[in-house]
Each structure stands twice: as C-alpha cells, then as structure tokens.
C-alpha cells in the first residue's frame, strides 16, 4: 500500500448500520406510543406494559449474549455494563405498584413473541445477534437517555422507575458509543456478511416498531 492508494470504498460497518436504519429510526421516534412516552404522557399501566414486553426481549438478548460469546463478533459487543434485565425488573416492580396491576412471571403478546423468536433464530449465525444488540443498547445509550431525563423531570420521579435508562457503569455514553462503533468497524466480516448484519438491523427496527404499534392499539388506556 502506498500513500497514493485510494481509500477503501466500503463504508465502515457502524456507518452502514446507522445509515441503513435512519428512516426506520425516524419512524420509531414518530410512533404514537413513543411520542407519548417521550412527552411523559404515558400512565403507570402503559409503562408497565411497555416494560413487560422489553423484559422478555432483554432476557433473551442477555441469555444469548452469554451463549454466543464464543463468536468473535458477539464477544466484541457484549458487556455486563450494558445489562438491562435487573433494571427492568426494578422498574417493573415500581410501575406495577403505582398502577395497582401485578407483574406476571412471564408475558406473551404477538409482537413480543415475534421479537423473541427472531432473536432465537439468529443463533444460526451469531454475527446477526450484533445487529440486535446494536439496535437496542446503542439506542438506550442515545435516545433512551433523553427519555429517562424527560420522565424524571416531568413526573418528578427523583430516579424512581427509570433504572432502565441509567447505566451506572457507563458514566459517559458518548466515548462508550464511539468505542462500540470502533469495535463494530474492526469486525472480521466479508462485505456480504456486513450486508447481512445491516439488513438485520432493519429487521430489529421493524420488531421494535411492531411492539410500539401493539402498545399504540390501546393508547387511550395508557394515557395519564
Ligand atoms: C423518541 C424516541 C427516540 C429518540 C428521541 C431517539 C434519539 C436518538 C438520538 C438523538 C440519537 C443520536 C445519538 C448520538 O449521536 O450519539 C439516537 C441514536 C440511536 N437510536 Fe434513537 N431515539 C429514539 C428511539 C429509538 C428507538 C425506538 C430505537 C430502536 C429500537 C433507537 C435506536 C437508536 C440507535 C441504534 C442509535 C445509534 C445510531 C448510531 O450512532 O449508530 N432509537 N437516537
């Protein structure tokens, strides 16, 4: 390689993942349930039902993260500092009590079950798991931080019920996200494999969108 060689033309994986999901991201932000949540208009029952769905998603992701950690791509992103399941359990207990609606041990809904089924299916080729990991955890470290702050401020929570949005082991999300993206960009994947991972990010966004659509079906019952 000389100084005159052209720069590689393949976009870094992290950029392709971000750009490939930009439209879906805008759509997710605009979904009725998300819009109400980020305006702190969702009631305790709504937050409980939202968390019931994501408890299943994160339970599955965090089990799979451990199971698939032998894969180099998975090992590059999994990190106990990201784990959300204990935080979701804490928040569920809080919101269920406020709502006067108990927490079932397990929860099923069509959108939840479809999401979990897809997560289990990516075991067939572990790098696809990275797409799901990216979609949720980088989102939690980005927009999730905004949502947590709005809920805390608007509802006067003083930190209660918003553990899902707090990463005590990651005091500065920005450098953490930069490091995460660098690790994605360093993965040893062929262009075709990268294309598959980028496509799976779109699948992950669709699965999230379906969860919001499902919650939006009962929106009137979820507003304060
Ligand atoms: C109203 C809700 C949301 C808001 C306000 C929001 C806001 C944001 C913002 C401001 C960023 C950029 C952060 C940065 O530059 O570091 C971001 C990134 C991201 N968001 Fe969201 N978001 C929302 C919902 C979602 C949802 C529902 C998902 C996925 C299910 C998601 C996934 C992501 C991902 C994966 C990134 C990282 C993009 C990258 O840098 O590669 N977001 N979000």
PDB file of C-alpha atoms and ligand atoms in Angstrom:
ATOM      1  CA  UNK A   1       0.000   0.000   0.000  1.00  0.00           C
ATOM      2  CA  UNK A   2       1.422   3.396  -0.957  1.00  0.00           C
ATOM      3  CA  UNK A   3       0.334   6.860   0.025  1.00  0.00           C
ATOM      4  CA  UNK A   4      -1.273   7.135  -3.412  1.00  0.00           C
ATOM      5  CA  UNK A   5      -3.615   4.175  -2.978  1.00  0.00           C
ATOM      6  CA  UNK A   6      -7.258   5.256  -2.875  1.00  0.00           C
ATOM      7  CA  UNK A   7      -9.047   4.934   0.440  1.00  0.00           C
ATOM      8  CA  UNK A   8     -11.156   1.766   0.783  1.00  0.00           C
ATOM      9  CA  UNK A   9     -14.592   2.401  -0.702  1.00  0.00           C
ATOM     10  CA  UNK A  10     -16.589   0.147   1.638  1.00  0.00           C
ATOM     11  CA  UNK A  11     -18.358   2.217   4.286  1.00  0.00           C
ATOM     12  CA  UNK A  12     -17.417   1.269   7.845  1.00  0.00           C
ATOM     13  CA  UNK A  13     -19.924  -1.206   9.260  1.00  0.00           C
ATOM     14  CA  UNK A  14     -21.100   1.160  12.019  1.00  0.00           C
ATOM     15  CA  UNK A  15     -21.888   3.853   9.469  1.00  0.00           C
ATOM     16  CA  UNK A  16     -23.755   1.410   7.225  1.00  0.00           C
ATOM     17  CA  UNK A  17     -25.783   0.257  10.243  1.00  0.00           C
ATOM     18  CA  UNK A  18     -26.656   3.814  11.199  1.00  0.00           C
ATOM     19  CA  UNK A  19     -27.466   4.956   7.683  1.00  0.00           C
ATOM     20  CA  UNK A  20     -29.390   1.802   6.889  1.00  0.00           C
ATOM     21  CA  UNK A  21     -31.707   2.422   9.836  1.00  0.00           C
ATOM     22  CA  UNK A  22     -32.095   6.202   9.638  1.00  0.00           C
ATOM     23  CA  UNK A  23     -35.551   6.089   8.082  1.00  0.00           C
ATOM     24  CA  UNK A  24     -36.756   3.363  10.444  1.00  0.00           C
ATOM     25  CA  UNK A  25     -35.367   5.407  13.345  1.00  0.00           C
ATOM     26  CA  UNK A  26     -37.396   8.468  12.406  1.00  0.00           C
ATOM     27  CA  UNK A  27     -40.457   6.242  12.074  1.00  0.00           C
ATOM     28  CA  UNK A  28     -39.861   4.713  15.510  1.00  0.00           C
ATOM     29  CA  UNK A  29     -39.498   8.140  17.101  1.00  0.00           C
ATOM     30  CA  UNK A  30     -42.775   9.179  15.487  1.00  0.00           C
ATOM     31  CA  UNK A  31     -44.826   6.158  16.564  1.00  0.00           C
ATOM     32  CA  UNK A  32     -47.762   7.190  18.735  1.00  0.00           C
ATOM     33  CA  UNK A  33     -46.705   5.295  21.857  1.00  0.00           C
ATOM     34  CA  UNK A  34     -43.085   6.559  21.671  1.00  0.00           C
ATOM     35  CA  UNK A  35     -44.261  10.120  21.111  1.00  0.00           C
ATOM     36  CA  UNK A  36     -46.497   9.910  24.187  1.00  0.00           C
ATOM     37  CA  UNK A  37     -43.752   8.258  26.238  1.00  0.00           C
ATOM     38  CA  UNK A  38     -41.193  10.925  25.354  1.00  0.00           C
ATOM     39  CA  UNK A  39     -43.767  13.577  26.304  1.00  0.00           C
ATOM     40  CA  UNK A  40     -44.285  11.854  29.691  1.00  0.00           C
ATOM     41  CA  UNK A  41     -47.979  11.335  28.959  1.00  0.00           C
ATOM     42  CA  UNK A  42     -47.998   7.539  29.345  1.00  0.00           C
ATOM     43  CA  UNK A  43     -49.511   6.346  32.645  1.00  0.00           C
ATOM     44  CA  UNK A  44     -48.120   3.712  35.033  1.00  0.00           C
ATOM     45  CA  UNK A  45     -50.038   0.908  33.338  1.00  0.00           C
ATOM     46  CA  UNK A  46     -48.588   1.928  29.978  1.00  0.00           C
ATOM     47  CA  UNK A  47     -45.035   1.952  31.319  1.00  0.00           C
ATOM     48  CA  UNK A  48     -45.644  -1.439  32.961  1.00  0.00           C
ATOM     49  CA  UNK A  49     -46.930  -2.953  29.743  1.00  0.00           C
ATOM     50  CA  UNK A  50     -44.023  -1.450  27.791  1.00  0.00           C
ATOM     51  CA  UNK A  51     -41.534  -2.916  30.273  1.00  0.00           C
ATOM     52  CA  UNK A  52     -43.278  -6.317  30.272  1.00  0.00           C
ATOM     53  CA  UNK A  53     -42.543  -6.595  26.559  1.00  0.00           C
ATOM     54  CA  UNK A  54     -38.936  -5.425  26.822  1.00  0.00           C
ATOM     55  CA  UNK A  55     -38.250  -7.676  29.825  1.00  0.00           C
ATOM     56  CA  UNK A  56     -38.740 -10.665  27.507  1.00  0.00           C
ATOM     57  CA  UNK A  57     -36.597  -9.061  24.794  1.00  0.00           C
ATOM     58  CA  UNK A  58     -33.685  -8.230  27.117  1.00  0.00           C
ATOM     59  CA  UNK A  59     -33.942 -11.518  28.996  1.00  0.00           C
ATOM     60  CA  UNK A  60     -33.479 -13.290  25.676  1.00  0.00           C
ATOM     61  CA  UNK A  61     -30.742 -10.936  24.448  1.00  0.00           C
ATOM     62  CA  UNK A  62     -28.770 -11.240  27.651  1.00  0.00           C
ATOM     63  CA  UNK A  63     -29.023 -15.034  27.689  1.00  0.00           C
ATOM     64  CA  UNK A  64     -27.961 -15.169  24.050  1.00  0.00           C
ATOM     65  CA  UNK A  65     -25.090 -12.750  24.648  1.00  0.00           C
ATOM     66  CA  UNK A  66     -23.635 -15.246  27.114  1.00  0.00           C
ATOM     67  CA  UNK A  67     -24.435 -18.266  24.957  1.00  0.00           C
ATOM     68  CA  UNK A  68     -22.897 -16.805  21.791  1.00  0.00           C
ATOM     69  CA  UNK A  69     -19.885 -15.121  23.404  1.00  0.00           C
ATOM     70  CA  UNK A  70     -17.587 -17.671  21.736  1.00  0.00           C
ATOM     71  CA  UNK A  71     -18.248 -15.850  18.463  1.00  0.00           C
ATOM     72  CA  UNK A  72     -15.741 -13.039  17.922  1.00  0.00           C
ATOM     73  CA  UNK A  73     -18.363 -10.568  16.661  1.00  0.00           C
ATOM     74  CA  UNK A  74     -20.604 -11.160  19.663  1.00  0.00           C
ATOM     75  CA  UNK A  75     -17.652 -11.002  22.057  1.00  0.00           C
ATOM     76  CA  UNK A  76     -16.760  -7.585  20.613  1.00  0.00           C
ATOM     77  CA  UNK A  77     -20.035  -6.028  21.792  1.00  0.00           C
ATOM     78  CA  UNK A  78     -21.357  -7.889  24.847  1.00  0.00           C
ATOM     79  CA  UNK A  79     -20.570  -6.144  28.110  1.00  0.00           C
ATOM     80  CA  UNK A  80     -22.123  -6.675  31.557  1.00  0.00           C
ATOM     81  CA  UNK A  81     -22.141  -2.861  31.944  1.00  0.00           C
ATOM     82  CA  UNK A  82     -24.986  -2.844  29.421  1.00  0.00           C
ATOM     83  CA  UNK A  83     -27.203  -5.483  31.054  1.00  0.00           C
ATOM     84  CA  UNK A  84     -30.765  -4.185  31.429  1.00  0.00           C
ATOM     85  CA  UNK A  85     -32.698  -7.114  32.883  1.00  0.00           C
ATOM     86  CA  UNK A  86     -32.150  -6.283  36.581  1.00  0.00           C
ATOM     87  CA  UNK A  87     -33.017  -2.616  35.934  1.00  0.00           C
ATOM     88  CA  UNK A  88     -36.186  -3.598  34.071  1.00  0.00           C
ATOM     89  CA  UNK A  89     -37.222  -5.888  36.946  1.00  0.00           C
ATOM     90  CA  UNK A  90     -36.774  -2.997  39.409  1.00  0.00           C
ATOM     91  CA  UNK A  91     -38.741  -0.576  37.233  1.00  0.00           C
ATOM     92  CA  UNK A  92     -41.492  -3.140  36.695  1.00  0.00           C
ATOM     93  CA  UNK A  93     -41.940  -3.539  40.429  1.00  0.00           C
ATOM     94  CA  UNK A  94     -42.238   0.249  40.815  1.00  0.00           C
ATOM     95  CA  UNK A  95     -44.707   0.890  37.969  1.00  0.00           C
ATOM     96  CA  UNK A  96     -46.813  -2.189  38.724  1.00  0.00           C
ATOM     97  CA  UNK A  97     -47.304  -0.924  42.255  1.00  0.00           C
ATOM     98  CA  UNK A  98     -48.221   2.577  41.095  1.00  0.00           C
ATOM     99  CA  UNK A  99     -50.633   1.061  38.550  1.00  0.00           C
ATOM    100  CA  UNK A 100     -52.061  -1.418  41.054  1.00  0.00           C
ATOM    101  CA  UNK A 101     -51.514  -4.128  38.434  1.00  0.00           C
ATOM    102  CA  UNK A 102     -49.280  -7.068  39.368  1.00  0.00           C
ATOM    103  CA  UNK A 103     -46.297  -8.303  37.367  1.00  0.00           C
ATOM    104  CA  UNK A 104     -46.859 -11.684  35.689  1.00  0.00           C
ATOM    105  CA  UNK A 105     -43.851 -14.030  35.807  1.00  0.00           C
ATOM    106  CA  UNK A 106     -43.822 -14.284  32.032  1.00  0.00           C
ATOM    107  CA  UNK A 107     -45.536 -12.220  29.390  1.00  0.00           C
ATOM    108  CA  UNK A 108     -46.679 -13.050  25.894  1.00  0.00           C
ATOM    109  CA  UNK A 109     -48.007 -10.889  23.097  1.00  0.00           C
ATOM    110  CA  UNK A 110     -47.741 -11.315  19.332  1.00  0.00           C
ATOM    111  CA  UNK A 111     -45.096  -8.563  18.963  1.00  0.00           C
ATOM    112  CA  UNK A 112     -43.101  -9.779  21.979  1.00  0.00           C
ATOM    113  CA  UNK A 113     -43.193 -13.395  20.862  1.00  0.00           C
ATOM    114  CA  UNK A 114     -42.161 -12.494  17.300  1.00  0.00           C
ATOM    115  CA  UNK A 115     -39.216 -10.456  18.619  1.00  0.00           C
ATOM    116  CA  UNK A 116     -38.055 -13.268  20.912  1.00  0.00           C
ATOM    117  CA  UNK A 117     -38.475 -15.844  18.130  1.00  0.00           C
ATOM    118  CA  UNK A 118     -36.282 -13.796  15.799  1.00  0.00           C
ATOM    119  CA  UNK A 119     -33.611 -13.405  18.479  1.00  0.00           C
ATOM    120  CA  UNK A 120     -33.554 -17.161  18.995  1.00  0.00           C
ATOM    121  CA  UNK A 121     -33.379 -17.725  15.233  1.00  0.00           C
ATOM    122  CA  UNK A 122     -30.192 -15.648  14.851  1.00  0.00           C
ATOM    123  CA  UNK A 123     -28.361 -18.347  16.814  1.00  0.00           C
ATOM    124  CA  UNK A 124     -27.972 -19.986  13.390  1.00  0.00           C
ATOM    125  CA  UNK A 125     -25.377 -17.307  12.536  1.00  0.00           C
ATOM    126  CA  UNK A 126     -24.156 -15.399  15.586  1.00  0.00           C
ATOM    127  CA  UNK A 127     -22.991 -12.138  13.899  1.00  0.00           C
ATOM    128  CA  UNK A 128     -26.652 -11.337  13.250  1.00  0.00           C
ATOM    129  CA  UNK A 129     -27.057 -11.037  17.013  1.00  0.00           C
ATOM    130  CA  UNK A 130     -24.783  -7.987  16.833  1.00  0.00           C
ATOM    131  CA  UNK A 131     -27.460  -6.169  14.805  1.00  0.00           C
ATOM    132  CA  UNK A 132     -30.000  -6.703  17.581  1.00  0.00           C
ATOM    133  CA  UNK A 133     -27.506  -5.771  20.267  1.00  0.00           C
ATOM    134  CA  UNK A 134     -26.638  -2.530  18.453  1.00  0.00           C
ATOM    135  CA  UNK A 135     -30.264  -1.578  17.831  1.00  0.00           C
ATOM    136  CA  UNK A 136     -31.275  -1.776  21.460  1.00  0.00           C
ATOM    137  CA  UNK A 137     -28.212  -0.876  23.513  1.00  0.00           C
ATOM    138  CA  UNK A 138     -26.924   1.958  21.362  1.00  0.00           C
ATOM    139  CA  UNK A 139     -30.479   3.273  21.269  1.00  0.00           C
ATOM    140  CA  UNK A 140     -30.680   3.046  25.063  1.00  0.00           C
ATOM    141  CA  UNK A 141     -27.418   4.981  25.327  1.00  0.00           C
ATOM    142  CA  UNK A 142     -28.763   7.638  22.917  1.00  0.00           C
ATOM    143  CA  UNK A 143     -32.494   8.424  22.757  1.00  0.00           C
ATOM    144  CA  UNK A 144     -33.034   6.369  25.912  1.00  0.00           C
ATOM    145  CA  UNK A 145     -31.021   8.944  27.850  1.00  0.00           C
ATOM    146  CA  UNK A 146     -33.346  11.692  26.607  1.00  0.00           C
ATOM    147  CA  UNK A 147     -36.455   9.684  27.535  1.00  0.00           C
ATOM    148  CA  UNK A 148     -35.135   8.948  31.029  1.00  0.00           C
ATOM    149  CA  UNK A 149     -34.395  12.617  31.693  1.00  0.00           C
ATOM    150  CA  UNK A 150     -37.806  13.769  30.444  1.00  0.00           C
ATOM    151  CA  UNK A 151     -39.661  11.203  32.562  1.00  0.00           C
ATOM    152  CA  UNK A 152     -37.624  12.074  35.639  1.00  0.00           C
ATOM    153  CA  UNK A 153     -38.202  15.795  35.238  1.00  0.00           C
ATOM    154  CA  UNK A 154     -41.821  15.811  34.111  1.00  0.00           C
ATOM    155  CA  UNK A 155     -43.056  13.189  36.558  1.00  0.00           C
ATOM    156  CA  UNK A 156     -40.844  14.221  39.488  1.00  0.00           C
ATOM    157  CA  UNK A 157     -39.556  10.666  39.839  1.00  0.00           C
ATOM    158  CA  UNK A 158     -36.243  11.513  41.516  1.00  0.00           C
ATOM    159  CA  UNK A 159     -34.750   8.453  39.875  1.00  0.00           C
ATOM    160  CA  UNK A 160     -37.546   6.016  40.751  1.00  0.00           C
ATOM    161  CA  UNK A 161     -38.802   3.716  37.985  1.00  0.00           C
ATOM    162  CA  UNK A 162     -36.213   4.811  35.426  1.00  0.00           C
ATOM    163  CA  UNK A 163     -33.352   2.400  36.097  1.00  0.00           C
ATOM    164  CA  UNK A 164     -33.825   1.132  32.523  1.00  0.00           C
ATOM    165  CA  UNK A 165     -32.334   4.402  31.263  1.00  0.00           C
ATOM    166  CA  UNK A 166     -29.490   4.584  33.784  1.00  0.00           C
ATOM    167  CA  UNK A 167     -26.107   2.997  33.113  1.00  0.00           C
ATOM    168  CA  UNK A 168     -24.166   3.451  36.355  1.00  0.00           C
ATOM    169  CA  UNK A 169     -21.208   1.551  34.911  1.00  0.00           C
ATOM    170  CA  UNK A 170     -21.125   3.849  31.844  1.00  0.00           C
ATOM    171  CA  UNK A 171     -20.866   7.399  33.166  1.00  0.00           C
ATOM    172  CA  UNK A 172     -20.147   8.853  29.710  1.00  0.00           C
ATOM    173  CA  UNK A 173     -22.227   7.333  26.895  1.00  0.00           C
ATOM    174  CA  UNK A 174     -20.515   9.293  24.106  1.00  0.00           C
ATOM    175  CA  UNK A 175     -16.998   7.757  24.385  1.00  0.00           C
ATOM    176  CA  UNK A 176     -18.583   4.385  25.106  1.00  0.00           C
ATOM    177  CA  UNK A 177     -20.619   4.567  21.881  1.00  0.00           C
ATOM    178  CA  UNK A 178     -17.522   5.654  19.945  1.00  0.00           C
ATOM    179  CA  UNK A 179     -15.632   2.635  21.262  1.00  0.00           C
ATOM    180  CA  UNK A 180     -18.548   0.358  20.422  1.00  0.00           C
ATOM    181  CA  UNK A 181     -18.632   1.659  16.846  1.00  0.00           C
ATOM    182  CA  UNK A 182     -14.860   1.168  16.514  1.00  0.00           C
ATOM    183  CA  UNK A 183     -15.270  -2.431  17.613  1.00  0.00           C
ATOM    184  CA  UNK A 184     -18.000  -2.930  15.002  1.00  0.00           C
ATOM    185  CA  UNK A 185     -15.750  -1.451  12.337  1.00  0.00           C
ATOM    186  CA  UNK A 186     -12.918  -3.809  13.297  1.00  0.00           C
ATOM    187  CA  UNK A 187     -15.024  -6.992  12.915  1.00  0.00           C
ATOM    188  CA  UNK A 188     -13.630  -9.555  10.533  1.00  0.00           C
ATOM    189  CA  UNK A 189     -16.648  -9.837   8.214  1.00  0.00           C
ATOM    190  CA  UNK A 190     -16.785 -10.001   4.431  1.00  0.00           C
ATOM    191  CA  UNK A 191     -18.751  -7.284   2.594  1.00  0.00           C
ATOM    192  CA  UNK A 192     -21.553  -9.804   2.055  1.00  0.00           C
ATOM    193  CA  UNK A 193     -21.615 -10.674   5.761  1.00  0.00           C
ATOM    194  CA  UNK A 194     -21.662  -6.960   6.615  1.00  0.00           C
ATOM    195  CA  UNK A 195     -24.605  -6.530   4.267  1.00  0.00           C
ATOM    196  CA  UNK A 196     -26.447  -9.271   6.167  1.00  0.00           C
ATOM    197  CA  UNK A 197     -25.774  -7.581   9.503  1.00  0.00           C
ATOM    198  CA  UNK A 198     -27.004  -4.231   8.149  1.00  0.00           C
ATOM    199  CA  UNK A 199     -30.165  -5.938   6.846  1.00  0.00           C
ATOM    200  CA  UNK A 200     -30.725  -7.481  10.266  1.00  0.00           C
ATOM    201  CA  UNK A 201     -30.656  -4.003  11.847  1.00  0.00           C
ATOM    202  CA  UNK A 202     -33.708  -3.211   9.713  1.00  0.00           C
ATOM    203  CA  UNK A 203     -35.368  -6.377  10.970  1.00  0.00           C
ATOM    204  CA  UNK A 204     -34.617  -5.319  14.552  1.00  0.00           C
ATOM    205  CA  UNK A 205     -36.147  -1.880  13.977  1.00  0.00           C
ATOM    206  CA  UNK A 206     -39.259  -3.484  12.468  1.00  0.00           C
ATOM    207  CA  UNK A 207     -39.639  -5.737  15.507  1.00  0.00           C
ATOM    208  CA  UNK A 208     -39.440  -2.693  17.782  1.00  0.00           C
ATOM    209  CA  UNK A 209     -41.894  -0.822  15.617  1.00  0.00           C
ATOM    210  CA  UNK A 210     -44.317  -3.750  15.957  1.00  0.00           C
ATOM    211  CA  UNK A 211     -44.023  -3.513  19.757  1.00  0.00           C
ATOM    212  CA  UNK A 212     -44.878   0.203  19.635  1.00  0.00           C
ATOM    213  CA  UNK A 213     -47.766  -0.453  17.242  1.00  0.00           C
ATOM    214  CA  UNK A 214     -49.110  -3.082  19.619  1.00  0.00           C
ATOM    215  CA  UNK A 215     -48.887  -0.695  22.569  1.00  0.00           C
ATOM    216  CA  UNK A 216     -50.491   2.007  20.426  1.00  0.00           C
ATOM    217  CA  UNK A 217     -53.582  -0.141  19.910  1.00  0.00           C
ATOM    218  CA  UNK A 218     -54.619   0.537  23.489  1.00  0.00           C
ATOM    219  CA  UNK A 219     -53.262   4.067  23.684  1.00  0.00           C
ATOM    220  CA  UNK A 220     -56.320   5.646  25.298  1.00  0.00           C
ATOM    221  CA  UNK A 221     -55.965   3.273  28.254  1.00  0.00           C
ATOM    222  CA  UNK A 222     -52.296   4.160  28.587  1.00  0.00           C
ATOM    223  CA  UNK A 223     -52.545   7.946  28.885  1.00  0.00           C
ATOM    224  CA  UNK A 224     -52.490   9.883  32.133  1.00  0.00           C
TER     225      UNK A 224
HETATM  226  C1  LIG B   1     -38.431   9.024  20.761  1.00  0.00           C
HETATM  227  C2  LIG B   1     -37.538   8.132  20.779  1.00  0.00           C
HETATM  228  C3  LIG B   1     -36.116   8.299  20.361  1.00  0.00           C
HETATM  229  C4  LIG B   1     -35.305   9.394  20.390  1.00  0.00           C
HETATM  230  C5  LIG B   1     -35.615  10.779  20.897  1.00  0.00           C
HETATM  231  C6  LIG B   1     -34.020   8.978  19.853  1.00  0.00           C
HETATM  232  C7  LIG B   1     -32.934   9.788  19.714  1.00  0.00           C
HETATM  233  C8  LIG B   1     -31.700   9.400  19.278  1.00  0.00           C
HETATM  234  C9  LIG B   1     -30.563  10.276  19.114  1.00  0.00           C
HETATM  235  C10 LIG B   1     -30.539  11.755  19.427  1.00  0.00           C
HETATM  236  C11 LIG B   1     -29.542   9.523  18.660  1.00  0.00           C
HETATM  237  C12 LIG B   1     -28.141  10.008  18.274  1.00  0.00           C
HETATM  238  C13 LIG B   1     -27.187   9.886  19.423  1.00  0.00           C
HETATM  239  C14 LIG B   1     -25.759  10.121  19.041  1.00  0.00           C
HETATM  240  O1  LIG B   1     -25.463  10.849  18.091  1.00  0.00           O
HETATM  241  O2  LIG B   1     -24.908   9.545  19.682  1.00  0.00           O
HETATM  242  C15 LIG B   1     -30.030   8.179  18.551  1.00  0.00           C
HETATM  243  C16 LIG B   1     -29.275   7.114  18.133  1.00  0.00           C
HETATM  244  C17 LIG B   1     -29.742   5.827  18.072  1.00  0.00           C
HETATM  245  N1  LIG B   1     -31.027   5.382  18.312  1.00  0.00           N
HETATM  246 FE1  LIG B   1     -32.559   6.518  18.852  1.00  0.00          FE
HETATM  247  N2  LIG B   1     -34.089   7.655  19.524  1.00  0.00           N
HETATM  248  C18 LIG B   1     -35.344   7.220  19.807  1.00  0.00           C
HETATM  249  C19 LIG B   1     -35.853   5.962  19.624  1.00  0.00           C
HETATM  250  C20 LIG B   1     -35.114   4.895  19.218  1.00  0.00           C
HETATM  251  C21 LIG B   1     -35.628   3.558  19.063  1.00  0.00           C
HETATM  252  C22 LIG B   1     -37.051   3.158  19.302  1.00  0.00           C
HETATM  253  C23 LIG B   1     -34.578   2.786  18.643  1.00  0.00           C
HETATM  254  C24 LIG B   1     -34.526   1.326  18.346  1.00  0.00           C
HETATM  255  C25 LIG B   1     -35.393   0.461  18.665  1.00  0.00           C
HETATM  256  C26 LIG B   1     -33.416   3.632  18.559  1.00  0.00           C
HETATM  257  C27 LIG B   1     -32.160   3.216  18.200  1.00  0.00           C
HETATM  258  C28 LIG B   1     -31.066   4.044  18.076  1.00  0.00           C
HETATM  259  C29 LIG B   1     -29.744   3.585  17.693  1.00  0.00           C
HETATM  260  C30 LIG B   1     -29.346   2.177  17.360  1.00  0.00           C
HETATM  261  C31 LIG B   1     -28.911   4.707  17.695  1.00  0.00           C
HETATM  262  C32 LIG B   1     -27.415   4.737  17.393  1.00  0.00           C
HETATM  263  C33 LIG B   1     -27.152   5.210  15.995  1.00  0.00           C
HETATM  264  C34 LIG B   1     -25.657   5.163  15.705  1.00  0.00           C
HETATM  265  O3  LIG B   1     -24.968   6.079  16.127  1.00  0.00           O
HETATM  266  O4  LIG B   1     -25.194   4.215  15.119  1.00  0.00           O
HETATM  267  N3  LIG B   1     -33.779   4.903  18.909  1.00  0.00           N
HETATM  268  N4  LIG B   1     -31.344   8.129  18.931  1.00  0.00           N
END
